[in-house]
mmCIF file of C-alpha atoms in Angstrom:
data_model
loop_
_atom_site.group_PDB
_atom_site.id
_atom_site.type_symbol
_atom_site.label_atom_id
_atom_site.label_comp_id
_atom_site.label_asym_id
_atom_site.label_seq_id
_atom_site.Cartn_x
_atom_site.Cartn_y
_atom_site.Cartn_z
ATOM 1 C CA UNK O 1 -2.025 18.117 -17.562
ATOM 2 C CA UNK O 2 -4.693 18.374 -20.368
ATOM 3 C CA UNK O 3 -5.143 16.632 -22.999
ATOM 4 C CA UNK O 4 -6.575 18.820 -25.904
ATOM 5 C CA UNK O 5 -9.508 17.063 -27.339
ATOM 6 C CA UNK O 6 -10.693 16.295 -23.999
ATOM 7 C CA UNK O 7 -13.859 18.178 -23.140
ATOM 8 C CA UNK O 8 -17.127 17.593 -24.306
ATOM 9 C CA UNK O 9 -18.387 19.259 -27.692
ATOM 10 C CA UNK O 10 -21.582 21.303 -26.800
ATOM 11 C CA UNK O 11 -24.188 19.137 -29.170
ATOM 12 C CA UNK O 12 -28.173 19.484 -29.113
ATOM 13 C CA UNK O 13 -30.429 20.317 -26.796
ATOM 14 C CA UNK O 14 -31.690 16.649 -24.886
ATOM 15 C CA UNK O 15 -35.582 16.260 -25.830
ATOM 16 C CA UNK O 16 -38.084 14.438 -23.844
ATOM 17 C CA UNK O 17 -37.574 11.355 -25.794
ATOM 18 C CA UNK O 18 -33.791 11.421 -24.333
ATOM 19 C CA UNK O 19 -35.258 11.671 -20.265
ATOM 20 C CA UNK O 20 -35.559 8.078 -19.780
ATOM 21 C CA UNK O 21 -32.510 6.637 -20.306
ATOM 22 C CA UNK O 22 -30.715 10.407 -19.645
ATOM 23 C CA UNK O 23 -29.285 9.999 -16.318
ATOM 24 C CA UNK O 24 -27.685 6.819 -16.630
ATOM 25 C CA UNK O 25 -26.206 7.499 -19.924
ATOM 26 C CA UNK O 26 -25.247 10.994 -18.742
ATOM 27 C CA UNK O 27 -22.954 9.067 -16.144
ATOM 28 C CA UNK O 28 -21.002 6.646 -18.514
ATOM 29 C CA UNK O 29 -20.285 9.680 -20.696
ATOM 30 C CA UNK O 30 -19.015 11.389 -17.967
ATOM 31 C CA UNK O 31 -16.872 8.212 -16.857
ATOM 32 C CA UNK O 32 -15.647 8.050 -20.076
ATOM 33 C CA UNK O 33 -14.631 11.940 -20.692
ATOM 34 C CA UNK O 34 -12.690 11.837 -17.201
ATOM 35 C CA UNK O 35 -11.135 8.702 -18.186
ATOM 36 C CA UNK O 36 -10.107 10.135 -21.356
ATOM 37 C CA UNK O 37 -8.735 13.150 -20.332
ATOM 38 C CA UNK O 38 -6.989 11.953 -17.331
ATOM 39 C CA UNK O 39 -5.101 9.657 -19.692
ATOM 40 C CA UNK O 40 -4.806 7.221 -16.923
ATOM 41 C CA UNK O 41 -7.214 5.204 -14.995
ATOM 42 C CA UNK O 42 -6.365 3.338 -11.352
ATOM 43 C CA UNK O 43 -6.368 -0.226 -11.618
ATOM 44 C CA UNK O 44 -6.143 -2.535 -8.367
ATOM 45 C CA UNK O 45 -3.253 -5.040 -8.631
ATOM 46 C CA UNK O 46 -2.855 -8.047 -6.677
ATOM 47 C CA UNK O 47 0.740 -8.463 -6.515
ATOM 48 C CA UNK O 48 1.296 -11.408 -8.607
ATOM 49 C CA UNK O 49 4.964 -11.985 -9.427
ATOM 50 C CA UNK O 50 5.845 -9.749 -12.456
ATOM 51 C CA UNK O 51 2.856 -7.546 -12.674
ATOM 52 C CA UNK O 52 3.339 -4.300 -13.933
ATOM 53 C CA UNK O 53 0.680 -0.846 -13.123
ATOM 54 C CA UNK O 54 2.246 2.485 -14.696
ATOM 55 C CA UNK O 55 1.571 5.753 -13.357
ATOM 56 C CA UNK O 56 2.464 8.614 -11.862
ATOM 57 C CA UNK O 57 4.739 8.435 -7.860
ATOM 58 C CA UNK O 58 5.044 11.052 -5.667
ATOM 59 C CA UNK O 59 7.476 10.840 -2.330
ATOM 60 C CA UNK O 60 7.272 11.194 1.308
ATOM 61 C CA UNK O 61 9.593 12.508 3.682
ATOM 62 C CA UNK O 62 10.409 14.531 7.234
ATOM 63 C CA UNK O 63 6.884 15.071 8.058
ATOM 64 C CA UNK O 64 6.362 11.300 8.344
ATOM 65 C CA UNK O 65 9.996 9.991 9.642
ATOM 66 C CA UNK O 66 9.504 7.878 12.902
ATOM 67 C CA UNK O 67 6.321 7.200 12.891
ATOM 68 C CA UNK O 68 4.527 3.567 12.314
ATOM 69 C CA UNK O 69 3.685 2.417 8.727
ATOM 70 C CA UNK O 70 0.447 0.547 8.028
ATOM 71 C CA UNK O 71 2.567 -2.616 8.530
ATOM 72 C CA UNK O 72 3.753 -1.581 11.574
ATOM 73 C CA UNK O 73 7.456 -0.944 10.952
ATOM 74 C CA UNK O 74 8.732 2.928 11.780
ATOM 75 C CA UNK O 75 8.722 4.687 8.768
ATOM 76 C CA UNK O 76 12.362 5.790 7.910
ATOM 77 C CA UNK O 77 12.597 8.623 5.190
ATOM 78 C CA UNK O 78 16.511 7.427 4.050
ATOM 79 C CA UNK O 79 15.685 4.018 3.935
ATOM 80 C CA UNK O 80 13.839 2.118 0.540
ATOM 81 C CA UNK O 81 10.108 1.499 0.912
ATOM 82 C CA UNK O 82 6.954 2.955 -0.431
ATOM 83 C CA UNK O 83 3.652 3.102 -0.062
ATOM 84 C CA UNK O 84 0.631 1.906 -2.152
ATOM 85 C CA UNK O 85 -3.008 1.332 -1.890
ATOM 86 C CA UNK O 86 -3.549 -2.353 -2.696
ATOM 87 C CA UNK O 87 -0.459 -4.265 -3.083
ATOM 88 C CA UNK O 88 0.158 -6.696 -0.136
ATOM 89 C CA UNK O 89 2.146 -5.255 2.292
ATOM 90 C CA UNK O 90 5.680 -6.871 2.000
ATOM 91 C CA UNK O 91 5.640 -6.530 -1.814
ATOM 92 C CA UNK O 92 8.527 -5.930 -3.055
ATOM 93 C CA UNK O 93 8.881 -3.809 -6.530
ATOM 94 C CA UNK O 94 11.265 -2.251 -9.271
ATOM 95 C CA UNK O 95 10.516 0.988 -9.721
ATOM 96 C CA UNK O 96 11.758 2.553 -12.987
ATOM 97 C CA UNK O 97 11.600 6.456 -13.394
ATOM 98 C CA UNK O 98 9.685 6.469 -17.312
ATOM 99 C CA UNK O 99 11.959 9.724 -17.733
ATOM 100 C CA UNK O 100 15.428 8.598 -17.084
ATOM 101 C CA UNK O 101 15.320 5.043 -17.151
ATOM 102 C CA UNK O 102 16.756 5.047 -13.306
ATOM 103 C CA UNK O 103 15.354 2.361 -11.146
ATOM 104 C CA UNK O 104 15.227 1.436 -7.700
ATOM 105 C CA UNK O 105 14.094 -1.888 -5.560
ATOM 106 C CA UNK O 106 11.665 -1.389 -2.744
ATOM 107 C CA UNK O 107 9.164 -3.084 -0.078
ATOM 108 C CA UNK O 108 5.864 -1.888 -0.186
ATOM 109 C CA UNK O 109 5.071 -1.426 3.833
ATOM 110 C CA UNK O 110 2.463 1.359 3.753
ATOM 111 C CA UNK O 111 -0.380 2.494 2.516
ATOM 112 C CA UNK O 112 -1.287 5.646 -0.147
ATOM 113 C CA UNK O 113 -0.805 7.503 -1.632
ATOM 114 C CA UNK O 114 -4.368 8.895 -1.613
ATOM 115 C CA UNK O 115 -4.045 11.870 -4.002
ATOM 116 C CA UNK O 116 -5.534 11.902 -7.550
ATOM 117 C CA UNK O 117 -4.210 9.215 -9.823
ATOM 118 C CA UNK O 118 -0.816 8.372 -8.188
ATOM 119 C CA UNK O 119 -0.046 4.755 -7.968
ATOM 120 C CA UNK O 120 2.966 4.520 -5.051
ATOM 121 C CA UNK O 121 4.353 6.866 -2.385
ATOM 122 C CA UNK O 122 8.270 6.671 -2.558
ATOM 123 C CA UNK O 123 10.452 6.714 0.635
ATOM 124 C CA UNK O 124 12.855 9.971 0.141
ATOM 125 C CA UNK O 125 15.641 7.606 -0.190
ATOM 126 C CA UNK O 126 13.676 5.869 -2.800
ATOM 127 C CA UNK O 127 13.014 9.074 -4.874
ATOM 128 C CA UNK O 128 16.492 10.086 -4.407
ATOM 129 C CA UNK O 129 17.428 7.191 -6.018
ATOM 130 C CA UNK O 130 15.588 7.845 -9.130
ATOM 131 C CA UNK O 131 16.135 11.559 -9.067
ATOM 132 C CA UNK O 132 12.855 12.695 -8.883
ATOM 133 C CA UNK O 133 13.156 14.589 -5.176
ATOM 134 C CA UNK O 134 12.957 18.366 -7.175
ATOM 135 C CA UNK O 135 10.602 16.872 -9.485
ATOM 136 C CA UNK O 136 7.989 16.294 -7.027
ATOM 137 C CA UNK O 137 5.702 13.951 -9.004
ATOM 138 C CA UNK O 138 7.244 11.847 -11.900
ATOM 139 C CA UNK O 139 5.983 9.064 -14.666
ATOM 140 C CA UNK O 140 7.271 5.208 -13.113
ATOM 141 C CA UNK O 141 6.202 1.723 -14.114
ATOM 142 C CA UNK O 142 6.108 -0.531 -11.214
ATOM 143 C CA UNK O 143 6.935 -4.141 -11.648
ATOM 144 C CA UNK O 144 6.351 -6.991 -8.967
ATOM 145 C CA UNK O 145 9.574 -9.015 -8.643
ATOM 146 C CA UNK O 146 9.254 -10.362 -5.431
ATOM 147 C CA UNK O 147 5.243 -11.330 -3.921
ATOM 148 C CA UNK O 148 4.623 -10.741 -0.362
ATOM 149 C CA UNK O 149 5.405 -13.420 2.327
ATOM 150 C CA UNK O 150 2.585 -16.118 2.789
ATOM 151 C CA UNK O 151 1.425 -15.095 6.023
ATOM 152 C CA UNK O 152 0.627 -11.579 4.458
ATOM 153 C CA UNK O 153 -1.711 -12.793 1.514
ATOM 154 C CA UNK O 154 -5.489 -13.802 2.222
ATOM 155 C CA UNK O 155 -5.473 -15.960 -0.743
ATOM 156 C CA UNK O 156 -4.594 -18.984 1.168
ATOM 157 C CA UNK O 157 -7.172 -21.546 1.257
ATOM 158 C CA UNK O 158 -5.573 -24.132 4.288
ATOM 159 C CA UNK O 159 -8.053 -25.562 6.563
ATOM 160 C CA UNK O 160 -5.694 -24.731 8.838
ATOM 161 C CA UNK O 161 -5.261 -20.911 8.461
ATOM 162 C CA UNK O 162 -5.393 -18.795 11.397
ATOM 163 C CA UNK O 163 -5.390 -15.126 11.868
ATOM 164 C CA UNK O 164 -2.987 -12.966 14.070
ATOM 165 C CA UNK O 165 -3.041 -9.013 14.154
ATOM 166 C CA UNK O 166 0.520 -7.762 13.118
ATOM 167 C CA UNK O 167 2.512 -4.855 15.267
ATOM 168 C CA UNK O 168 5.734 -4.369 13.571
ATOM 169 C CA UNK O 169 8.187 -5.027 11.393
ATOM 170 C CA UNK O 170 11.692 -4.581 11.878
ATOM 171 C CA UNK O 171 15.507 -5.948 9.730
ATOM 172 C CA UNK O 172 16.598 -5.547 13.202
ATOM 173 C CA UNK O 173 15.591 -8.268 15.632
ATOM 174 C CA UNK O 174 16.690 -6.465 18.925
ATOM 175 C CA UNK O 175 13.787 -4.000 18.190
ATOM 176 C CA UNK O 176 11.268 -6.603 16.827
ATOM 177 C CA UNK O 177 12.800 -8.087 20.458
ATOM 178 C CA UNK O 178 12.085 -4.843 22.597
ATOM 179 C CA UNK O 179 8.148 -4.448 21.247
ATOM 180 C CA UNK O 180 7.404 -8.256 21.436
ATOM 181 C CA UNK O 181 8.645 -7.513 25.491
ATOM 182 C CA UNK O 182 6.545 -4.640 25.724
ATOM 183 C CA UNK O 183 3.509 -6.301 24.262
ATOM 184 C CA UNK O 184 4.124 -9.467 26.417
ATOM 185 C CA UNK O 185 3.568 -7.330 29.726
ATOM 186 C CA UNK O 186 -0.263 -7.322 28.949
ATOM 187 C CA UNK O 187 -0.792 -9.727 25.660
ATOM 188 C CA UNK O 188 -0.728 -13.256 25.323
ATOM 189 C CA UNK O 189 0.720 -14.867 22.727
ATOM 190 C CA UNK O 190 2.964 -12.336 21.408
ATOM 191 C CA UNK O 191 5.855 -13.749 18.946
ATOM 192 C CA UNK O 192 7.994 -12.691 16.296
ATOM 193 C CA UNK O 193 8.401 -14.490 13.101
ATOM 194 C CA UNK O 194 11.084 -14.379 10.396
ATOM 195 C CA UNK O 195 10.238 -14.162 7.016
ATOM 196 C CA UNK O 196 13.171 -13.502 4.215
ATOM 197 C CA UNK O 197 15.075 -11.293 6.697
ATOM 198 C CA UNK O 198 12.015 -8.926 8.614
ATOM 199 C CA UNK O 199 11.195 -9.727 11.893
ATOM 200 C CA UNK O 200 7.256 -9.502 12.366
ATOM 201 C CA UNK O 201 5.918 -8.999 15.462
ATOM 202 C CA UNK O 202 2.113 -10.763 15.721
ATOM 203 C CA UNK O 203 -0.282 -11.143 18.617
ATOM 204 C CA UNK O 204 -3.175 -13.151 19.174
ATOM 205 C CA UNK O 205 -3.908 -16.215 16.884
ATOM 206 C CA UNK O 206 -7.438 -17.269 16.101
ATOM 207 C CA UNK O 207 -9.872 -19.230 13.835
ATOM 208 C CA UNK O 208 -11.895 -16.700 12.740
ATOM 209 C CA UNK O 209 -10.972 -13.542 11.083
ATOM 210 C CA UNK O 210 -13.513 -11.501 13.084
ATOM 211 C CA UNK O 211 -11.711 -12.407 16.520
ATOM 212 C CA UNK O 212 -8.607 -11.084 15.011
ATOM 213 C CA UNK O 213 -10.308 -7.773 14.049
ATOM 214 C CA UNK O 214 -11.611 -7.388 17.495
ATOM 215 C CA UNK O 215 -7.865 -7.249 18.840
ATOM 216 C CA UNK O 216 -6.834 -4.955 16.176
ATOM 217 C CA UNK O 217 -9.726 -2.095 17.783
ATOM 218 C CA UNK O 218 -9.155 -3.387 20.762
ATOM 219 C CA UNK O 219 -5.224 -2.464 20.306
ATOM 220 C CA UNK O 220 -5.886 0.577 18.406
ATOM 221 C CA UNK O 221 -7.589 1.682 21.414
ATOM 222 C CA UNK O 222 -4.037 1.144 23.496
ATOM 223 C CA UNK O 223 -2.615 3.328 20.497
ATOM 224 C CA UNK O 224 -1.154 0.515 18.998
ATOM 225 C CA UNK O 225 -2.060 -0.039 15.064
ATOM 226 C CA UNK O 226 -1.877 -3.268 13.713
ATOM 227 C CA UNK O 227 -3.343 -5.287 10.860
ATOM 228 C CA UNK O 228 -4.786 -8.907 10.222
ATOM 229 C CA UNK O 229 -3.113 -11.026 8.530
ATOM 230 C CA UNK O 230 -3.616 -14.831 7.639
ATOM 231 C CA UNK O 231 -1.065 -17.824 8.798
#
């Protein structure tokens, strides 16, 4: 929506004396108009405990159920999860609907949503939860309550780090159990490891982070996605 007040009052001519310093200044004006009138600009957060972004959520449902989030875990459209574009995946957050003061708790475990200014992608279930389904789009502040397990932040500074490619993600360990099987057959080093309740299935495990990103084309390739994380 508009804001009136928004678009640029028609001033002057520019005069040669203006040319030099025109097309940069030209820029930052426009920055600044689109800033203004979006009412909103996208900030990156970095998913420190109790950080808050505000913004606008959208949902995601049937067309996505059953297939692999950018962590690796099947997407289900009932369950509580969302996605968004820098928060460490594992992230949990409180989600409060700016409109009716309904909140919900969810793990961030995908990535998005890529459209306009929109800050987080909402599992159906999610949005149901905050009764914004028919509404489509709705106002939320976010807030980080619970940071992202240590082997999924790159902050670490441990001479000891290492660097594994994660598969999946699962609550249930039978099916963390069935993919760390199926990986086994032609991977080495495949494991799962519990963190607060998820069962993350990892292969590989190198010293450098550019090994690690070789597997993950390598197993992207296969049809497998995966991402590197730190350990």
């Amino acid at each position: 929506m508009k804001r009136r007040g928004c678009a640029p009052r028609s001033g002057r001519p520019l005069t040669t004396a203006h040319v030099h310093s025109g097309a940069v200044l030209v820029a930052l004006l426009l920055m600044l108009v689109l800033e203004g009138c979006s009412g909103q600009t996208y900030t990156r957060p970095t998913g420190d405990l109790g950080e808050v972004q505000r913004g606008a959520a959208s949902w995601y449902g049937k067309k996505f159920h059953g297939r692999p989030t950018a962590s690796g875990e099947i997407y289900d459209m009932y369950g509580l999860s969302a996605a968004h574009r820098t928060l460490p995946l594992g992230t949990v957050v409180e989600v409060t609907h700016v409109g009716n003061s309904r909140r919900v708790t969810v793990e961030i475990n995908d990535r998005g949503p890529f459209v306009g200014r929109r800050i987080i992608d909402l599992s159906y279930g999610a949005a149901r939860k905050l009764r914004m389904v028919d509404e489509g789009v709705a106002q939320v502040e976010v807030r980080v309550v619970k940071t992202a397990a240590r082997s999924l932040v790159n902050a670490s500074t441990s001479p000891l780090r290492r660097y594994t490619v994660q598969v999946g993600s699962y609550r249930d360990v039978a099916n963390a159990e069935r993919l760390r099987a199926e990986l086994a057959r032609s991977h080495a080093q495949v494991r799962i490891q519990a963190i607060d309740g998820w069962h993350r299935v990892q292969v590989g495990l190198y010293k450098k982070r550019k090994d690690a990103e070789s597997l993950r084309r390598r197993l992207r390739r296969q049809g497998i996605q995966g991402y590197v994380v730190g350990i």
